[in-house]
PDB file of C-alpha atoms in Angstrom:
ATOM      1  CA  UNK A   1    -107.938  67.552 134.910  1.00 53.00           C
ATOM      2  CA  UNK A   2    -105.491  65.193 136.585  1.00 49.00           C
ATOM      3  CA  UNK A   3    -102.413  64.026 134.703  1.00 50.00           C
ATOM      4  CA  UNK A   4    -100.252  61.123 135.802  1.00 50.00           C
ATOM      5  CA  UNK A   5     -96.720  62.432 136.140  1.00 47.00           C
ATOM      6  CA  UNK A   6     -95.023  59.212 135.158  1.00 46.00           C
ATOM      7  CA  UNK A   7     -96.128  55.823 134.026  1.00 44.00           C
ATOM      8  CA  UNK A   8     -94.133  52.659 134.627  1.00 41.00           C
ATOM      9  CA  UNK A   9     -94.966  51.403 131.147  1.00 44.00           C
ATOM     10  CA  UNK A  10     -93.508  54.314 129.186  1.00 44.00           C
ATOM     11  CA  UNK A  11     -90.428  55.238 131.205  1.00 46.00           C
ATOM     12  CA  UNK A  12     -88.246  52.938 129.133  1.00 46.00           C
ATOM     13  CA  UNK A  13     -86.071  51.769 132.019  1.00 44.00           C
ATOM     14  CA  UNK A  14     -86.405  50.104 135.343  1.00 44.00           C
ATOM     15  CA  UNK A  15     -84.327  50.479 138.465  1.00 46.00           C
ATOM     16  CA  UNK A  16     -82.331  47.436 139.500  1.00 47.00           C
ATOM     17  CA  UNK A  17     -79.457  46.844 141.890  1.00 48.00           C
ATOM     18  CA  UNK A  18     -76.070  46.403 140.249  1.00 46.00           C
ATOM     19  CA  UNK A  19     -73.272  44.037 141.250  1.00 47.00           C
ATOM     20  CA  UNK A  20     -71.609  46.571 143.512  1.00 47.00           C
ATOM     21  CA  UNK A  21     -74.853  47.100 145.431  1.00 46.00           C
ATOM     22  CA  UNK A  22     -75.659  50.534 144.040  1.00 45.00           C
ATOM     23  CA  UNK A  23     -78.814  51.205 142.108  1.00 47.00           C
ATOM     24  CA  UNK A  24     -78.632  51.761 138.375  1.00 45.00           C
ATOM     25  CA  UNK A  25     -80.941  51.790 135.413  1.00 43.00           C
ATOM     26  CA  UNK A  26     -81.132  49.018 132.900  1.00 40.00           C
ATOM     27  CA  UNK A  27     -83.070  49.107 129.661  1.00 40.00           C
ATOM     28  CA  UNK A  28     -86.572  47.747 129.963  1.00 38.00           C
ATOM     29  CA  UNK A  29     -89.475  47.336 127.600  1.00 41.00           C
ATOM     30  CA  UNK A  30     -90.148  50.489 125.625  1.00 44.00           C
ATOM     31  CA  UNK A  31     -93.399  51.599 124.123  1.00 59.00           C
ATOM     32  CA  UNK A  32     -93.575  52.929 120.610  1.00 79.00           C
ATOM     33  CA  UNK A  33     -92.775  56.652 120.860  1.00 80.00           C
ATOM     34  CA  UNK A  34     -95.272  57.540 118.134  1.00 82.00           C
ATOM     35  CA  UNK A  35     -98.100  55.901 120.106  1.00 83.00           C
ATOM     36  CA  UNK A  36     -97.055  57.611 123.325  1.00 84.00           C
ATOM     37  CA  UNK A  37     -96.878  60.988 121.567  1.00 84.00           C
ATOM     38  CA  UNK A  38    -100.309  60.435 119.991  1.00 85.00           C
ATOM     39  CA  UNK A  39    -101.773  59.724 123.437  1.00 85.00           C
ATOM     40  CA  UNK A  40    -100.367  62.981 124.817  1.00 84.00           C
ATOM     41  CA  UNK A  41    -101.642  64.885 121.777  1.00 86.00           C
ATOM     42  CA  UNK A  42    -105.083  63.387 122.407  1.00 85.00           C
ATOM     43  CA  UNK A  43    -105.009  64.839 125.938  1.00 82.00           C
ATOM     44  CA  UNK A  44    -104.818  68.303 124.379  1.00 84.00           C
ATOM     45  CA  UNK A  45    -106.670  68.089 121.062  1.00 82.00           C
ATOM     46  CA  UNK A  46    -109.402  65.540 121.734  1.00 82.00           C
ATOM     47  CA  UNK A  47    -112.924  67.006 121.844  1.00 82.00           C
ATOM     48  CA  UNK A  48    -113.797  65.100 125.001  1.00 82.00           C
ATOM     49  CA  UNK A  49    -110.697  66.077 126.972  1.00 79.00           C
ATOM     50  CA  UNK A  50    -111.120  69.117 129.224  1.00 79.00           C
ATOM     51  CA  UNK A  51    -108.830  72.111 129.103  1.00 76.00           C
ATOM     52  CA  UNK A  52    -106.061  72.128 131.686  1.00 81.00           C
ATOM     53  CA  UNK A  53    -107.267  73.909 134.811  1.00 81.00           C
ATOM     54  CA  UNK A  54    -104.027  75.257 136.247  1.00 84.00           C
ATOM     55  CA  UNK A  55    -100.831  76.745 134.886  1.00 85.00           C
ATOM     56  CA  UNK A  56     -98.930  73.763 136.315  1.00 86.00           C
ATOM     57  CA  UNK A  57    -100.921  71.352 134.164  1.00 87.00           C
ATOM     58  CA  UNK A  58    -100.213  73.467 131.080  1.00 86.00           C
ATOM     59  CA  UNK A  59     -96.493  73.455 131.869  1.00 88.00           C
ATOM     60  CA  UNK A  60     -96.550  69.680 132.436  1.00 89.00           C
ATOM     61  CA  UNK A  61     -98.312  69.009 129.120  1.00 87.00           C
ATOM     62  CA  UNK A  62     -95.924  71.357 127.311  1.00 87.00           C
ATOM     63  CA  UNK A  63     -92.963  69.547 128.879  1.00 89.00           C
ATOM     64  CA  UNK A  64     -94.326  66.186 127.717  1.00 90.00           C
ATOM     65  CA  UNK A  65     -94.928  67.467 124.196  1.00 88.00           C
ATOM     66  CA  UNK A  66     -91.407  68.933 124.038  1.00 88.00           C
ATOM     67  CA  UNK A  67     -90.031  65.551 125.050  1.00 89.00           C
ATOM     68  CA  UNK A  68     -92.034  63.824 122.331  1.00 87.00           C
ATOM     69  CA  UNK A  69     -90.797  66.342 119.773  1.00 86.00           C
ATOM     70  CA  UNK A  70     -87.223  65.593 120.788  1.00 86.00           C
ATOM     71  CA  UNK A  71     -87.741  61.836 120.536  1.00 86.00           C
ATOM     72  CA  UNK A  72     -89.611  62.003 117.236  1.00 85.00           C
ATOM     73  CA  UNK A  73     -87.054  64.455 115.825  1.00 84.00           C
ATOM     74  CA  UNK A  74     -84.416  61.732 116.009  1.00 82.00           C
ATOM     75  CA  UNK A  75     -86.567  59.403 113.892  1.00 82.00           C
ATOM     76  CA  UNK A  76     -88.066  61.807 111.347  1.00 82.00           C
ATOM     77  CA  UNK A  77     -86.037  62.332 108.154  1.00 76.00           C
ATOM     78  CA  UNK A  78     -83.856  65.456 108.544  1.00 74.00           C
ATOM     79  CA  UNK A  79     -85.519  67.354 105.695  1.00 75.00           C
ATOM     80  CA  UNK A  80     -89.073  67.050 107.017  1.00 76.00           C
ATOM     81  CA  UNK A  81     -90.834  70.427 107.044  1.00 79.00           C
ATOM     82  CA  UNK A  82     -92.782  69.577 110.198  1.00 79.00           C
ATOM     83  CA  UNK A  83     -89.567  69.060 112.160  1.00 82.00           C
ATOM     84  CA  UNK A  84     -88.257  72.610 111.976  1.00 81.00           C
ATOM     85  CA  UNK A  85     -91.554  74.226 112.958  1.00 83.00           C
ATOM     86  CA  UNK A  86     -92.016  71.789 115.835  1.00 84.00           C
ATOM     87  CA  UNK A  87     -88.515  72.457 117.119  1.00 83.00           C
ATOM     88  CA  UNK A  88     -89.071  76.218 116.977  1.00 81.00           C
ATOM     89  CA  UNK A  89     -92.308  75.875 118.950  1.00 83.00           C
ATOM     90  CA  UNK A  90     -90.643  73.555 121.461  1.00 83.00           C
ATOM     91  CA  UNK A  91     -87.799  75.994 122.072  1.00 83.00           C
ATOM     92  CA  UNK A  92     -90.237  78.791 122.980  1.00 83.00           C
ATOM     93  CA  UNK A  93     -91.393  78.994 126.565  1.00 82.00           C
ATOM     94  CA  UNK A  94     -94.990  78.789 127.715  1.00 82.00           C
ATOM     95  CA  UNK A  95     -96.413  82.331 127.639  1.00 82.00           C
ATOM     96  CA  UNK A  96     -98.098  83.891 130.669  1.00 84.00           C
ATOM     97  CA  UNK A  97    -101.844  84.285 130.737  1.00 84.00           C
ATOM     98  CA  UNK A  98    -104.758  81.932 130.387  1.00 79.00           C
ATOM     99  CA  UNK A  99    -105.490  82.165 126.656  1.00 83.00           C
ATOM    100  CA  UNK A 100    -101.915  82.574 125.308  1.00 84.00           C
ATOM    101  CA  UNK A 101    -100.714  79.522 127.258  1.00 84.00           C
ATOM    102  CA  UNK A 102    -103.586  77.343 126.011  1.00 85.00           C
ATOM    103  CA  UNK A 103    -103.090  78.525 122.416  1.00 87.00           C
ATOM    104  CA  UNK A 104     -99.370  77.715 122.664  1.00 86.00           C
ATOM    105  CA  UNK A 105    -100.242  74.280 124.046  1.00 87.00           C
ATOM    106  CA  UNK A 106    -102.620  73.576 121.147  1.00 88.00           C
ATOM    107  CA  UNK A 107     -99.987  74.684 118.594  1.00 89.00           C
ATOM    108  CA  UNK A 108     -97.411  72.463 120.279  1.00 89.00           C
ATOM    109  CA  UNK A 109     -99.824  69.518 120.162  1.00 89.00           C
ATOM    110  CA  UNK A 110    -100.583  70.119 116.475  1.00 90.00           C
ATOM    111  CA  UNK A 111     -96.857  70.247 115.678  1.00 88.00           C
ATOM    112  CA  UNK A 112     -96.334  66.987 117.570  1.00 88.00           C
ATOM    113  CA  UNK A 113     -99.254  65.450 115.675  1.00 88.00           C
ATOM    114  CA  UNK A 114     -97.618  66.463 112.387  1.00 88.00           C
ATOM    115  CA  UNK A 115     -94.374  64.795 113.501  1.00 87.00           C
ATOM    116  CA  UNK A 116     -96.249  61.613 114.416  1.00 86.00           C
ATOM    117  CA  UNK A 117     -97.795  61.603 110.939  1.00 85.00           C
ATOM    118  CA  UNK A 118     -94.352  62.129 109.376  1.00 84.00           C
ATOM    119  CA  UNK A 119     -92.917  59.233 111.387  1.00 82.00           C
ATOM    120  CA  UNK A 120     -95.765  56.942 110.386  1.00 81.00           C
ATOM    121  CA  UNK A 121     -95.432  57.980 106.730  1.00 79.00           C
ATOM    122  CA  UNK A 122     -91.679  57.407 106.878  1.00 73.00           C
ATOM    123  CA  UNK A 123     -92.144  53.841 107.973  1.00 67.00           C
ATOM    124  CA  UNK A 124     -92.513  53.973 111.705  1.00 57.00           C
ATOM    125  CA  UNK A 125     -90.158  53.675 114.567  1.00 49.00           C
ATOM    126  CA  UNK A 126     -88.035  50.574 115.036  1.00 50.00           C
ATOM    127  CA  UNK A 127     -89.529  48.520 117.853  1.00 47.00           C
ATOM    128  CA  UNK A 128     -86.164  47.586 119.343  1.00 51.00           C
ATOM    129  CA  UNK A 129     -82.782  49.083 118.595  1.00 56.00           C
ATOM    130  CA  UNK A 130     -80.253  46.638 117.250  1.00 58.00           C
ATOM    131  CA  UNK A 131     -77.769  45.564 119.895  1.00 66.00           C
ATOM    132  CA  UNK A 132     -74.400  44.016 119.490  1.00 73.00           C
ATOM    133  CA  UNK A 133     -73.933  40.657 121.087  1.00 77.00           C
ATOM    134  CA  UNK A 134     -72.319  40.885 124.492  1.00 79.00           C
ATOM    135  CA  UNK A 135     -70.218  38.068 125.806  1.00 79.00           C
ATOM    136  CA  UNK A 136     -70.709  36.799 129.319  1.00 79.00           C
ATOM    137  CA  UNK A 137     -68.282  38.358 131.756  1.00 81.00           C
ATOM    138  CA  UNK A 138     -67.802  36.297 134.893  1.00 80.00           C
ATOM    139  CA  UNK A 139     -67.631  37.984 138.271  1.00 87.00           C
ATOM    140  CA  UNK A 140     -64.267  38.470 139.897  1.00 87.00           C
ATOM    141  CA  UNK A 141     -64.888  35.840 142.587  1.00 91.00           C
ATOM    142  CA  UNK A 142     -65.698  33.226 139.923  1.00 90.00           C
ATOM    143  CA  UNK A 143     -62.349  33.892 138.269  1.00 89.00           C
ATOM    144  CA  UNK A 144     -60.514  33.701 141.593  1.00 93.00           C
ATOM    145  CA  UNK A 145     -62.206  30.412 142.445  1.00 94.00           C
ATOM    146  CA  UNK A 146     -61.346  28.951 139.048  1.00 94.00           C
ATOM    147  CA  UNK A 147     -57.676  29.897 139.363  1.00 95.00           C
ATOM    148  CA  UNK A 148     -57.556  28.435 142.887  1.00 96.00           C
ATOM    149  CA  UNK A 149     -59.168  25.171 141.715  1.00 97.00           C
ATOM    150  CA  UNK A 150     -56.707  24.776 138.828  1.00 97.00           C
ATOM    151  CA  UNK A 151     -53.726  25.583 141.091  1.00 97.00           C
ATOM    152  CA  UNK A 152     -54.936  23.092 143.738  1.00 96.00           C
ATOM    153  CA  UNK A 153     -55.418  20.371 141.096  1.00 96.00           C
ATOM    154  CA  UNK A 154     -51.894  20.949 139.756  1.00 95.00           C
ATOM    155  CA  UNK A 155     -50.473  20.867 143.300  1.00 95.00           C
ATOM    156  CA  UNK A 156     -52.245  17.564 144.014  1.00 94.00           C
ATOM    157  CA  UNK A 157     -50.999  16.136 140.719  1.00 93.00           C
ATOM    158  CA  UNK A 158     -47.445  17.219 141.465  1.00 92.00           C
ATOM    159  CA  UNK A 159     -47.583  15.774 144.986  1.00 92.00           C
ATOM    160  CA  UNK A 160     -48.824  12.403 143.743  1.00 92.00           C
ATOM    161  CA  UNK A 161     -46.122  12.038 141.103  1.00 88.00           C
ATOM    162  CA  UNK A 162     -43.295   9.622 142.066  1.00 87.00           C
ATOM    163  CA  UNK A 163     -39.946  11.226 142.938  1.00 82.00           C
ATOM    164  CA  UNK A 164     -37.067  10.137 140.860  1.00 73.00           C
TER     165      UNK A 164
END
């Protein structure tokens, strides 16, 4: 069973160069976290999906499910009974051994599925967070050029005025 480590669609940010030339992250299009979590749960619980072959795949799936639990935990109402159990399962490490690790993975997927159901029953996840309006901030060179242009215009006006 091969799992893609990251997908460009669900990372939530893209890398772009900033003004100073360094690379930073800016918010990009985000997928609905409930849909993303349901897709990961389907990798584990779906009848047609094979069991993970190696311990690394189990650890990777558990890491993904823990991440989904953390994201969904911020959206689920604080008193939801599924939240506490999912957080307890997420805080436990993946046990050693073939069967215990797969059982833990299935329990983690079921807890994530319960959180997805709680989020959908609660009313879903907001598609885009509300942002405050940001005013345009000109670059420093634009400000310098504007000041120079105004000073030059005033100097030309003063030089053209008749002397008394």
